[in-house]
Amino acid sequence: MEQPTPQRVKEIFDPFYKADINLWTAFAKYLHVRTFKKNELIKDYHKQEKYINILIRGSVAHFVLADEKDVCINLYYEEQLFSDYLSFLTQSPTVIKTQALEESHVWSISYNDLHALYNRSTTGLLIGKAISDAMFIRKQSEQINLLTRSPKERYLKLIQDRPEVFQRTPLKIICSYLGIAAESLSRIRKKNI
């Protein structure tokens, strides 16, 4: 299992926030390795988020409950940050569930450790900004994608960004994430093969 190193953390954050390796040296010391089995709950509905996570291997999804069904609102794969960020920031329960879709290995920093890092120096505050920037960029991009693209365009973008998604993620979760019925997705896939 891969252990957190400053260089590896820097590689993951560079697309969002370029910083000197020294910043990531301080951060890497606080990261804890956690593993989850396929389908294991990471955070249940109406619970409080305790961690910001970097997904090193595997896949994870966020769900909300609508009409007594799990609705997928986010999919995460390697080298992505995930957290029920609203719950993490407010330290309050939310209606989001986080679940491992595959066996997953993550590097996590707890709320208390992140705040201890903030209080240590301006380095800690810069790390907080990097996390916030990465989480915001991803969420804003997803919202724009959802609101401005047709189901077919969302499907094509998902395939472009993550071509392995259909081998790794159950079809019903992909349909839920894209906001389309399985039959519609089947038709879109046939036309674009």
Coordinates of N, CA and C in Angstrom, one line a residue:
M1 N 0.8 -1.2 0.0 CA 0.0 0.0 0.0 C 0.9 1.2 0.0
E2 N 0.6 2.2 -0.9 CA 1.4 3.4 -1.0 C 1.2 4.3 0.2
Q3 N 2.4 4.7 0.7 CA 2.4 5.7 1.8 C 2.5 7.1 1.3
P4 N 1.9 8.0 2.0 CA 1.9 9.4 1.6 C 3.4 10.0 1.6
T5 N 3.7 10.6 0.5 CA 5.0 11.3 0.4 C 4.8 12.7 -0.1
P6 N 5.6 13.7 0.3 CA 5.4 15.1 -0.2 C 5.4 15.2 -1.7
Q7 N 6.2 14.4 -2.4 CA 6.3 14.5 -3.8 C 5.0 14.0 -4.5
R8 N 4.4 12.9 -3.9 CA 3.2 12.4 -4.5 C 2.0 13.3 -4.2
V9 N 2.0 13.9 -3.0 CA 0.9 14.8 -2.7 C 1.0 16.1 -3.6
K10 N 2.2 16.5 -3.8 CA 2.4 17.7 -4.7 C 1.9 17.4 -6.1
E11 N 2.2 16.2 -6.6 CA 1.7 15.8 -8.0 C 0.2 15.8 -8.1
I12 N -0.5 15.4 -7.0 CA -2.0 15.4 -7.0 C -2.5 16.8 -6.9
F13 N -1.9 17.7 -6.2 CA -2.4 19.0 -6.0 C -2.0 20.0 -7.1
D14 N -0.9 19.7 -7.8 CA -0.4 20.7 -8.8 C -1.4 21.2 -9.8
P15 N -2.3 20.3 -10.3 CA -3.3 20.9 -11.3 C -4.2 22.0 -10.7
F16 N -4.3 22.0 -9.4 CA -5.2 23.0 -8.7 C -4.5 24.1 -8.0
Y17 N -3.3 23.8 -7.5 CA -2.6 24.7 -6.6 C -1.1 24.4 -6.6
K18 N -0.3 25.1 -7.4 CA 1.1 24.8 -7.5 C 1.8 25.5 -6.2
A19 N 2.5 24.6 -5.5 CA 3.2 25.1 -4.3 C 4.6 24.4 -4.2
D20 N 5.4 25.0 -3.5 CA 6.8 24.4 -3.2 C 6.6 23.1 -2.4
I21 N 7.5 22.2 -2.6 CA 7.5 20.8 -2.0 C 7.5 20.9 -0.5
N22 N 8.0 22.0 0.1 CA 8.1 22.2 1.6 C 6.7 22.2 2.2
L23 N 5.7 22.8 1.4 CA 4.3 22.9 1.9 C 3.8 21.5 2.0
W24 N 4.0 20.7 1.1 CA 3.5 19.3 1.1 C 4.2 18.4 2.1
T25 N 5.4 18.7 2.4 CA 6.2 18.0 3.5 C 5.4 18.1 4.8
A26 N 5.0 19.3 5.1 CA 4.3 19.5 6.4 C 2.9 18.7 6.3
F27 N 2.2 18.8 5.2 CA 0.9 18.2 5.1 C 1.0 16.7 5.1
A28 N 2.0 16.1 4.4 CA 2.1 14.6 4.3 C 2.2 14.0 5.7
K29 N 2.8 14.7 6.6 CA 3.0 14.2 8.0 C 1.7 13.9 8.7
Y30 N 0.7 14.6 8.3 CA -0.6 14.5 9.0 C -1.6 13.5 8.3
L31 N -1.2 13.0 7.1 CA -2.0 12.1 6.4 C -2.0 10.7 7.0
H32 N -3.2 10.1 7.1 CA -3.3 8.7 7.6 C -3.8 7.8 6.5
V33 N -3.3 6.6 6.3 CA -3.7 5.7 5.3 C -5.0 4.9 5.8
R34 N -6.0 4.9 5.0 CA -7.2 4.1 5.4 C -7.6 3.3 4.2
T35 N -8.2 2.1 4.4 CA -8.6 1.2 3.4 C -10.1 0.9 3.6
F36 N -10.8 0.7 2.5 CA -12.2 0.3 2.5 C -12.5 -0.8 1.6
K37 N -13.3 -1.7 2.0 CA -13.7 -2.8 1.1 C -14.7 -2.4 0.1
K38 N -14.9 -3.1 -1.0 CA -15.9 -2.8 -2.0 C -17.3 -2.7 -1.3
N39 N -18.0 -1.7 -1.6 CA -19.3 -1.4 -1.1 C -19.4 -0.9 0.4
E40 N -18.2 -0.8 1.0 CA -18.2 -0.4 2.4 C -18.6 1.1 2.6
L41 N -19.4 1.4 3.6 CA -19.7 2.8 3.9 C -18.5 3.5 4.5
I42 N -18.3 4.7 4.0 CA -17.2 5.5 4.5 C -17.8 6.6 5.4
K43 N -19.0 7.1 5.0 CA -19.8 8.0 5.9 C -21.2 7.8 5.5
D44 N -22.1 7.5 6.5 CA -23.5 7.2 6.3 C -24.3 8.5 6.3
Y45 N -25.5 8.4 5.8 CA -26.5 9.5 5.8 C -26.6 10.0 7.2
H46 N -26.8 11.3 7.3 CA -27.0 12.0 8.6 C -25.9 11.8 9.6
K47 N -24.7 11.6 9.1 CA -23.5 11.5 10.0 C -22.6 12.7 9.7
Q48 N -21.6 12.9 10.5 CA -20.7 14.1 10.4 C -19.4 13.6 9.7
E49 N -19.0 14.4 8.7 CA -17.7 14.1 8.1 C -16.5 14.5 8.9
K50 N -15.6 13.6 9.1 CA -14.4 13.8 9.9 C -13.1 14.0 9.1
Y51 N -13.2 13.8 7.8 CA -12.0 13.7 7.0 C -12.1 14.4 5.6
I52 N -10.9 14.9 5.2 CA -10.7 15.2 3.8 C -9.8 14.1 3.3
N53 N -10.2 13.5 2.1 CA -9.5 12.3 1.6 C -8.9 12.5 0.3
I54 N -7.8 11.9 0.0 CA -7.2 11.8 -1.3 C -7.4 10.3 -1.7
L55 N -8.0 10.1 -2.8 CA -8.2 8.7 -3.3 C -7.0 8.3 -4.1
I56 N -6.3 7.3 -3.5 CA -5.1 6.8 -4.1 C -5.4 5.6 -5.1
R57 N -6.3 4.7 -4.6 CA -6.6 3.6 -5.5 C -8.1 3.2 -5.2
G58 N -8.8 2.9 -6.3 CA -10.2 2.5 -6.1 C -11.2 3.6 -6.6
S59 N -12.4 3.5 -6.2 CA -13.5 4.4 -6.6 C -14.5 4.6 -5.5
V60 N -15.0 5.8 -5.4 CA -15.9 6.2 -4.3 C -17.1 7.0 -4.9
A61 N -18.2 7.0 -4.3 CA -19.3 7.8 -4.7 C -20.0 8.5 -3.5
H62 N -20.6 9.6 -3.8 CA -21.5 10.3 -2.9 C -22.9 10.1 -3.4
F63 N -23.8 9.8 -2.4 CA -25.2 9.6 -2.7 C -26.1 10.5 -1.8
V64 N -27.2 10.8 -2.3 CA -28.3 11.4 -1.5 C -29.5 10.5 -1.6
L65 N -30.4 10.5 -0.7 CA -31.6 9.7 -0.7 C -32.8 10.5 -1.3
A66 N -33.4 10.0 -2.4 CA -34.5 10.7 -3.0 C -35.5 9.6 -3.4
D67 N -36.7 9.8 -3.0 CA -37.8 8.8 -3.2 C -37.3 7.4 -2.8
E68 N -36.7 7.4 -1.6 CA -36.2 6.1 -1.0 C -35.2 5.4 -1.9
K69 N -34.5 6.1 -2.8 CA -33.5 5.5 -3.6 C -32.2 6.3 -3.5
D70 N -31.1 5.6 -3.5 CA -29.8 6.3 -3.6 C -29.6 6.9 -4.9
V71 N -29.3 8.2 -4.9 CA -29.0 9.0 -6.1 C -27.6 9.4 -6.1
C72 N -26.8 9.0 -7.1 CA -25.4 9.3 -7.1 C -25.2 10.8 -7.5
I73 N -24.5 11.5 -6.7 CA -24.2 12.9 -7.1 C -22.8 13.2 -7.4
N74 N -21.9 12.3 -7.0 CA -20.4 12.4 -7.4 C -19.8 11.1 -7.5
L75 N -18.9 11.0 -8.5 CA -18.0 9.8 -8.6 C -16.6 10.2 -8.5
Y76 N -15.8 9.5 -7.8 CA -14.4 9.8 -7.6 C -13.5 8.6 -8.0
Y77 N -12.4 8.9 -8.6 CA -11.4 7.9 -9.0 C -10.0 8.3 -8.5
E78 N -9.0 7.6 -8.9 CA -7.7 7.9 -8.4 C -7.3 9.3 -8.6
E79 N -6.5 9.8 -7.5 CA -5.9 11.1 -7.5 C -6.9 12.2 -7.4
Q80 N -8.1 11.9 -6.9 CA -9.1 13.0 -6.6 C -9.4 13.1 -5.1
L81 N -9.7 14.3 -4.7 CA -10.0 14.6 -3.3 C -11.5 14.4 -3.2
F82 N -11.9 13.8 -2.1 CA -13.3 13.7 -1.8 C -13.6 13.9 -0.3
S83 N -14.8 14.4 0.0 CA -15.2 14.6 1.3 C -16.7 15.1 1.2
D84 N -17.4 14.9 2.3 CA -18.7 15.6 2.4 C -18.3 17.0 2.9
Y85 N -17.9 17.8 2.0 CA -17.2 19.0 2.4 C -18.0 20.0 3.3
L86 N -19.3 20.1 3.0 CA -20.2 20.9 3.8 C -20.2 20.4 5.2
S87 N -20.3 19.1 5.4 CA -20.3 18.5 6.7 C -19.0 18.7 7.4
F88 N -17.9 18.5 6.6 CA -16.6 18.7 7.2 C -16.4 20.2 7.7
L89 N -16.8 21.1 6.9 CA -16.6 22.5 7.2 C -17.4 23.0 8.4
T90 N -18.7 22.5 8.5 CA -19.6 22.9 9.5 C -19.5 22.0 10.7
Q91 N -18.9 20.8 10.5 CA -18.9 19.7 11.5 C -20.3 19.4 12.0
S92 N -21.2 19.3 11.0 CA -22.6 18.9 11.3 C -22.9 17.8 10.3
P93 N -23.9 17.0 10.7 CA -24.4 15.9 9.8 C -25.0 16.5 8.6
T94 N -25.0 15.7 7.5 CA -25.7 16.1 6.2 C -26.4 14.9 5.7
V95 N -27.1 15.1 4.6 CA -27.9 14.0 3.9 C -27.0 13.3 2.9
I96 N -25.7 13.4 2.9 CA -24.8 12.7 2.0 C -24.2 11.5 2.6
K97 N -24.3 10.4 1.8 CA -23.6 9.1 2.1 C -22.4 9.0 1.2
T98 N -21.3 8.5 1.8 CA -20.1 8.2 1.0 C -19.8 6.7 1.0
Q99 N -19.6 6.1 -0.1 CA -19.4 4.6 -0.2 C -18.3 4.3 -1.2
A100 N -17.5 3.3 -0.8 CA -16.5 2.8 -1.7 C -17.2 1.9 -2.7
L101 N -16.9 2.1 -4.0 CA -17.5 1.3 -5.0 C -16.6 0.1 -5.4
E102 N -15.3 0.3 -5.1 CA -14.3 -0.8 -5.2 C -13.5 -0.8 -4.0
E103 N -12.6 -1.8 -3.8 CA -11.7 -1.7 -2.7 C -10.9 -0.4 -2.9
S104 N -10.8 0.4 -1.9 CA -10.2 1.7 -2.0 C -9.2 2.0 -0.9
H105 N -8.1 2.7 -1.4 CA -7.1 3.1 -0.4 C -7.1 4.6 -0.5
V106 N -7.1 5.3 0.7 CA -7.2 6.7 0.7 C -6.2 7.2 1.7
W107 N -5.8 8.5 1.5 CA -5.0 9.2 2.5 C -5.9 10.3 3.1
S108 N -6.0 10.3 4.4 CA -7.0 11.2 5.0 C -6.3 12.1 6.0
I109 N -6.9 13.3 6.1 CA -6.5 14.2 7.2 C -7.8 14.5 8.0
S110 N -7.7 14.4 9.3 CA -8.9 14.7 10.1 C -9.1 16.2 10.3
Y111 N -10.3 16.5 10.6 CA -10.7 17.9 10.9 C -9.7 18.5 11.9
N112 N -9.5 17.8 13.0 CA -8.7 18.3 14.1 C -7.2 18.5 13.7
D113 N -6.7 17.5 12.9 CA -5.3 17.6 12.4 C -5.2 18.8 11.4
L114 N -6.1 19.0 10.6 CA -6.1 20.1 9.6 C -6.1 21.4 10.3
H115 N -6.9 21.5 11.4 CA -6.9 22.8 12.1 C -5.7 23.0 13.0
A116 N -5.1 21.9 13.4 CA -3.8 22.0 14.1 C -2.7 22.5 13.1
L117 N -2.8 22.1 11.9 CA -1.9 22.5 10.9 C -2.1 24.0 10.6
Y118 N -3.4 24.4 10.5 CA -3.7 25.8 10.3 C -3.1 26.7 11.3
N119 N -3.2 26.2 12.6 CA -2.7 27.0 13.7 C -1.2 27.1 13.9
R120 N -0.5 26.1 13.2 CA 1.0 26.1 13.3 C 1.7 27.2 12.6
S121 N 1.2 27.5 11.4 CA 1.9 28.5 10.6 C 1.0 28.9 9.4
T122 N 1.6 29.9 8.6 CA 0.9 30.2 7.4 C 0.9 29.1 6.4
T123 N 1.9 28.2 6.5 CA 1.9 27.0 5.7 C 0.6 26.2 5.8
G124 N 0.1 26.1 7.0 CA -1.1 25.4 7.2 C -2.3 26.0 6.5
L125 N -2.3 27.4 6.6 CA -3.4 28.1 5.9 C -3.3 27.9 4.4
L126 N -2.1 27.9 3.8 CA -1.9 27.6 2.4 C -2.4 26.3 2.0
I127 N -2.2 25.3 2.9 CA -2.7 23.9 2.6 C -4.2 24.0 2.6
G128 N -4.8 24.7 3.5 CA -6.3 24.8 3.6 C -6.8 25.4 2.3
K129 N -6.1 26.4 1.8 CA -6.5 27.1 0.5 C -6.4 26.1 -0.6
A130 N -5.3 25.3 -0.7 CA -5.2 24.3 -1.7 C -6.3 23.3 -1.7
I131 N -6.7 22.8 -0.6 CA -7.8 21.9 -0.5 C -9.1 22.5 -0.9
S132 N -9.3 23.7 -0.4 CA -10.5 24.4 -0.8 C -10.6 24.7 -2.3
D133 N -9.5 25.1 -2.9 CA -9.5 25.4 -4.3 C -9.8 24.1 -5.1
A134 N -9.1 23.0 -4.7 CA -9.3 21.7 -5.4 C -10.8 21.3 -5.3
M135 N -11.4 21.4 -4.1 CA -12.8 20.9 -3.9 C -13.7 21.9 -4.7
F136 N -13.5 23.2 -4.7 CA -14.3 24.1 -5.4 C -14.3 23.9 -6.9
I137 N -13.1 23.8 -7.4 CA -12.9 23.6 -8.9 C -13.7 22.4 -9.4
R138 N -13.5 21.3 -8.7 CA -14.2 20.1 -9.1 C -15.8 20.3 -9.0
K139 N -16.2 20.8 -7.9 CA -17.7 20.9 -7.7 C -18.3 21.9 -8.7
Q140 N -17.6 23.0 -8.9 CA -18.1 24.0 -9.9 C -18.2 23.4 -11.3
S141 N -17.1 22.7 -11.7 CA -17.1 22.1 -13.0 C -18.2 21.1 -13.1
E142 N -18.5 20.3 -12.1 CA -19.6 19.3 -12.2 C -20.9 20.0 -12.3
Q143 N -21.1 21.1 -11.6 CA -22.4 21.8 -11.7 C -22.6 22.4 -13.1
I144 N -21.6 22.9 -13.6 CA -21.7 23.5 -15.0 C -22.0 22.4 -16.0
N145 N -21.3 21.3 -15.8 CA -21.5 20.1 -16.7 C -22.9 19.6 -16.6
L146 N -23.4 19.5 -15.4 CA -24.8 19.0 -15.2 C -25.8 19.9 -15.8
L147 N -25.6 21.2 -15.6 CA -26.6 22.2 -16.0 C -26.6 22.7 -17.5
T148 N -25.4 22.5 -18.1 CA -25.3 23.0 -19.5 C -25.2 21.9 -20.6
R149 N -25.1 20.7 -20.2 CA -24.9 19.6 -21.2 C -26.1 18.7 -21.2
S150 N -26.4 18.1 -22.3 CA -27.4 17.1 -22.5 C -26.9 15.8 -21.9
P151 N -27.8 14.8 -21.6 CA -27.3 13.5 -21.1 C -26.3 12.9 -22.0
K152 N -26.5 13.0 -23.3 CA -25.5 12.5 -24.3 C -24.1 13.2 -24.1
E153 N -24.1 14.5 -24.0 CA -22.9 15.2 -23.8 C -22.2 14.9 -22.5
R154 N -23.0 14.7 -21.4 CA -22.4 14.3 -20.1 C -21.8 12.9 -20.2
Y155 N -22.5 12.0 -20.9 CA -21.9 10.7 -21.1 C -20.6 10.7 -21.9
L156 N -20.6 11.5 -23.0 CA -19.4 11.6 -23.8 C -18.2 12.2 -23.0
K157 N -18.5 13.2 -22.2 CA -17.5 13.8 -21.4 C -16.9 12.8 -20.3
L158 N -17.8 12.1 -19.7 CA -17.4 11.1 -18.7 C -16.5 10.1 -19.4
I159 N -16.9 9.6 -20.6 CA -16.0 8.6 -21.3 C -14.7 9.2 -21.7
Q160 N -14.7 10.5 -22.1 CA -13.4 11.2 -22.4 C -12.5 11.3 -21.2
D161 N -13.1 11.8 -20.0 CA -12.3 12.0 -18.8 C -11.9 10.7 -18.1
R162 N -12.8 9.7 -18.1 CA -12.6 8.5 -17.4 C -13.0 7.3 -18.3
P163 N -12.2 6.9 -19.3 CA -12.7 5.9 -20.2 C -13.0 4.5 -19.5
E164 N -12.3 4.3 -18.4 CA -12.5 3.0 -17.7 C -13.7 2.9 -16.9
V165 N -14.5 4.0 -16.8 CA -15.7 4.1 -15.9 C -16.6 2.9 -16.1
F166 N -16.9 2.5 -17.3 CA -17.9 1.4 -17.5 C -17.4 0.1 -17.1
Q167 N -16.1 -0.1 -17.0 CA -15.5 -1.4 -16.5 C -15.5 -1.4 -15.0
R168 N -15.5 -0.2 -14.4 CA -15.3 -0.1 -12.9 C -16.5 0.2 -12.1
T169 N -17.5 0.8 -12.7 CA -18.7 1.4 -12.0 C -20.0 0.7 -12.5
P170 N -20.8 0.2 -11.5 CA -22.1 -0.4 -11.9 C -22.9 0.6 -12.8
L171 N -23.6 0.0 -13.8 CA -24.4 0.8 -14.7 C -25.4 1.7 -14.0
K172 N -26.1 1.1 -13.0 CA -27.2 1.8 -12.4 C -26.6 3.1 -11.7
I173 N -25.4 3.0 -11.2 CA -24.8 4.2 -10.5 C -24.4 5.2 -11.6
I174 N -23.9 4.8 -12.7 CA -23.5 5.7 -13.8 C -24.8 6.4 -14.3
C175 N -25.9 5.7 -14.5 CA -27.1 6.3 -14.9 C -27.6 7.3 -13.9
S176 N -27.5 6.9 -12.6 CA -27.9 7.9 -11.5 C -27.1 9.1 -11.6
Y177 N -25.8 9.0 -11.7 CA -24.9 10.1 -11.8 C -25.2 11.0 -13.0
L178 N -25.4 10.4 -14.1 CA -25.7 11.2 -15.3 C -27.1 11.7 -15.4
G179 N -28.0 11.2 -14.5 CA -29.4 11.7 -14.5 C -30.2 11.2 -15.6
I180 N -29.9 9.9 -16.0 CA -30.7 9.3 -17.1 C -31.1 7.9 -16.8
A181 N -32.1 7.4 -17.5 CA -32.6 6.0 -17.3 C -31.6 5.1 -18.1
A182 N -31.6 3.8 -17.6 CA -30.7 2.8 -18.2 C -31.0 2.6 -19.7
E183 N -32.3 2.7 -20.1 CA -32.6 2.5 -21.5 C -32.1 3.6 -22.3
S184 N -32.2 4.9 -21.8 CA -31.6 6.0 -22.5 C -30.1 5.9 -22.7
L185 N -29.5 5.5 -21.6 CA -28.0 5.4 -21.7 C -27.6 4.3 -22.7
S186 N -28.4 3.2 -22.7 CA -28.1 2.1 -23.7 C -28.2 2.7 -25.1
R187 N -29.2 3.5 -25.4 CA -29.4 4.0 -26.7 C -28.2 5.0 -27.1
I188 N -27.8 5.8 -26.1 CA -26.7 6.8 -26.3 C -25.5 6.0 -26.6
R189 N -25.2 4.9 -25.8 CA -24.0 4.1 -26.0 C -23.9 3.5 -27.4
K190 N -25.1 2.9 -27.8 CA -25.1 2.2 -29.1 C -24.8 3.2 -30.3
K191 N -25.3 4.4 -30.2 CA -25.1 5.4 -31.2 C -23.7 5.9 -31.3
N192 N -23.0 5.8 -30.1 CA -21.6 6.4 -30.0 C -20.5 5.3 -30.0
I193 N -20.8 4.1 -30.3 CA -19.8 3.1 -30.3 C -19.0 3.1 -31.6

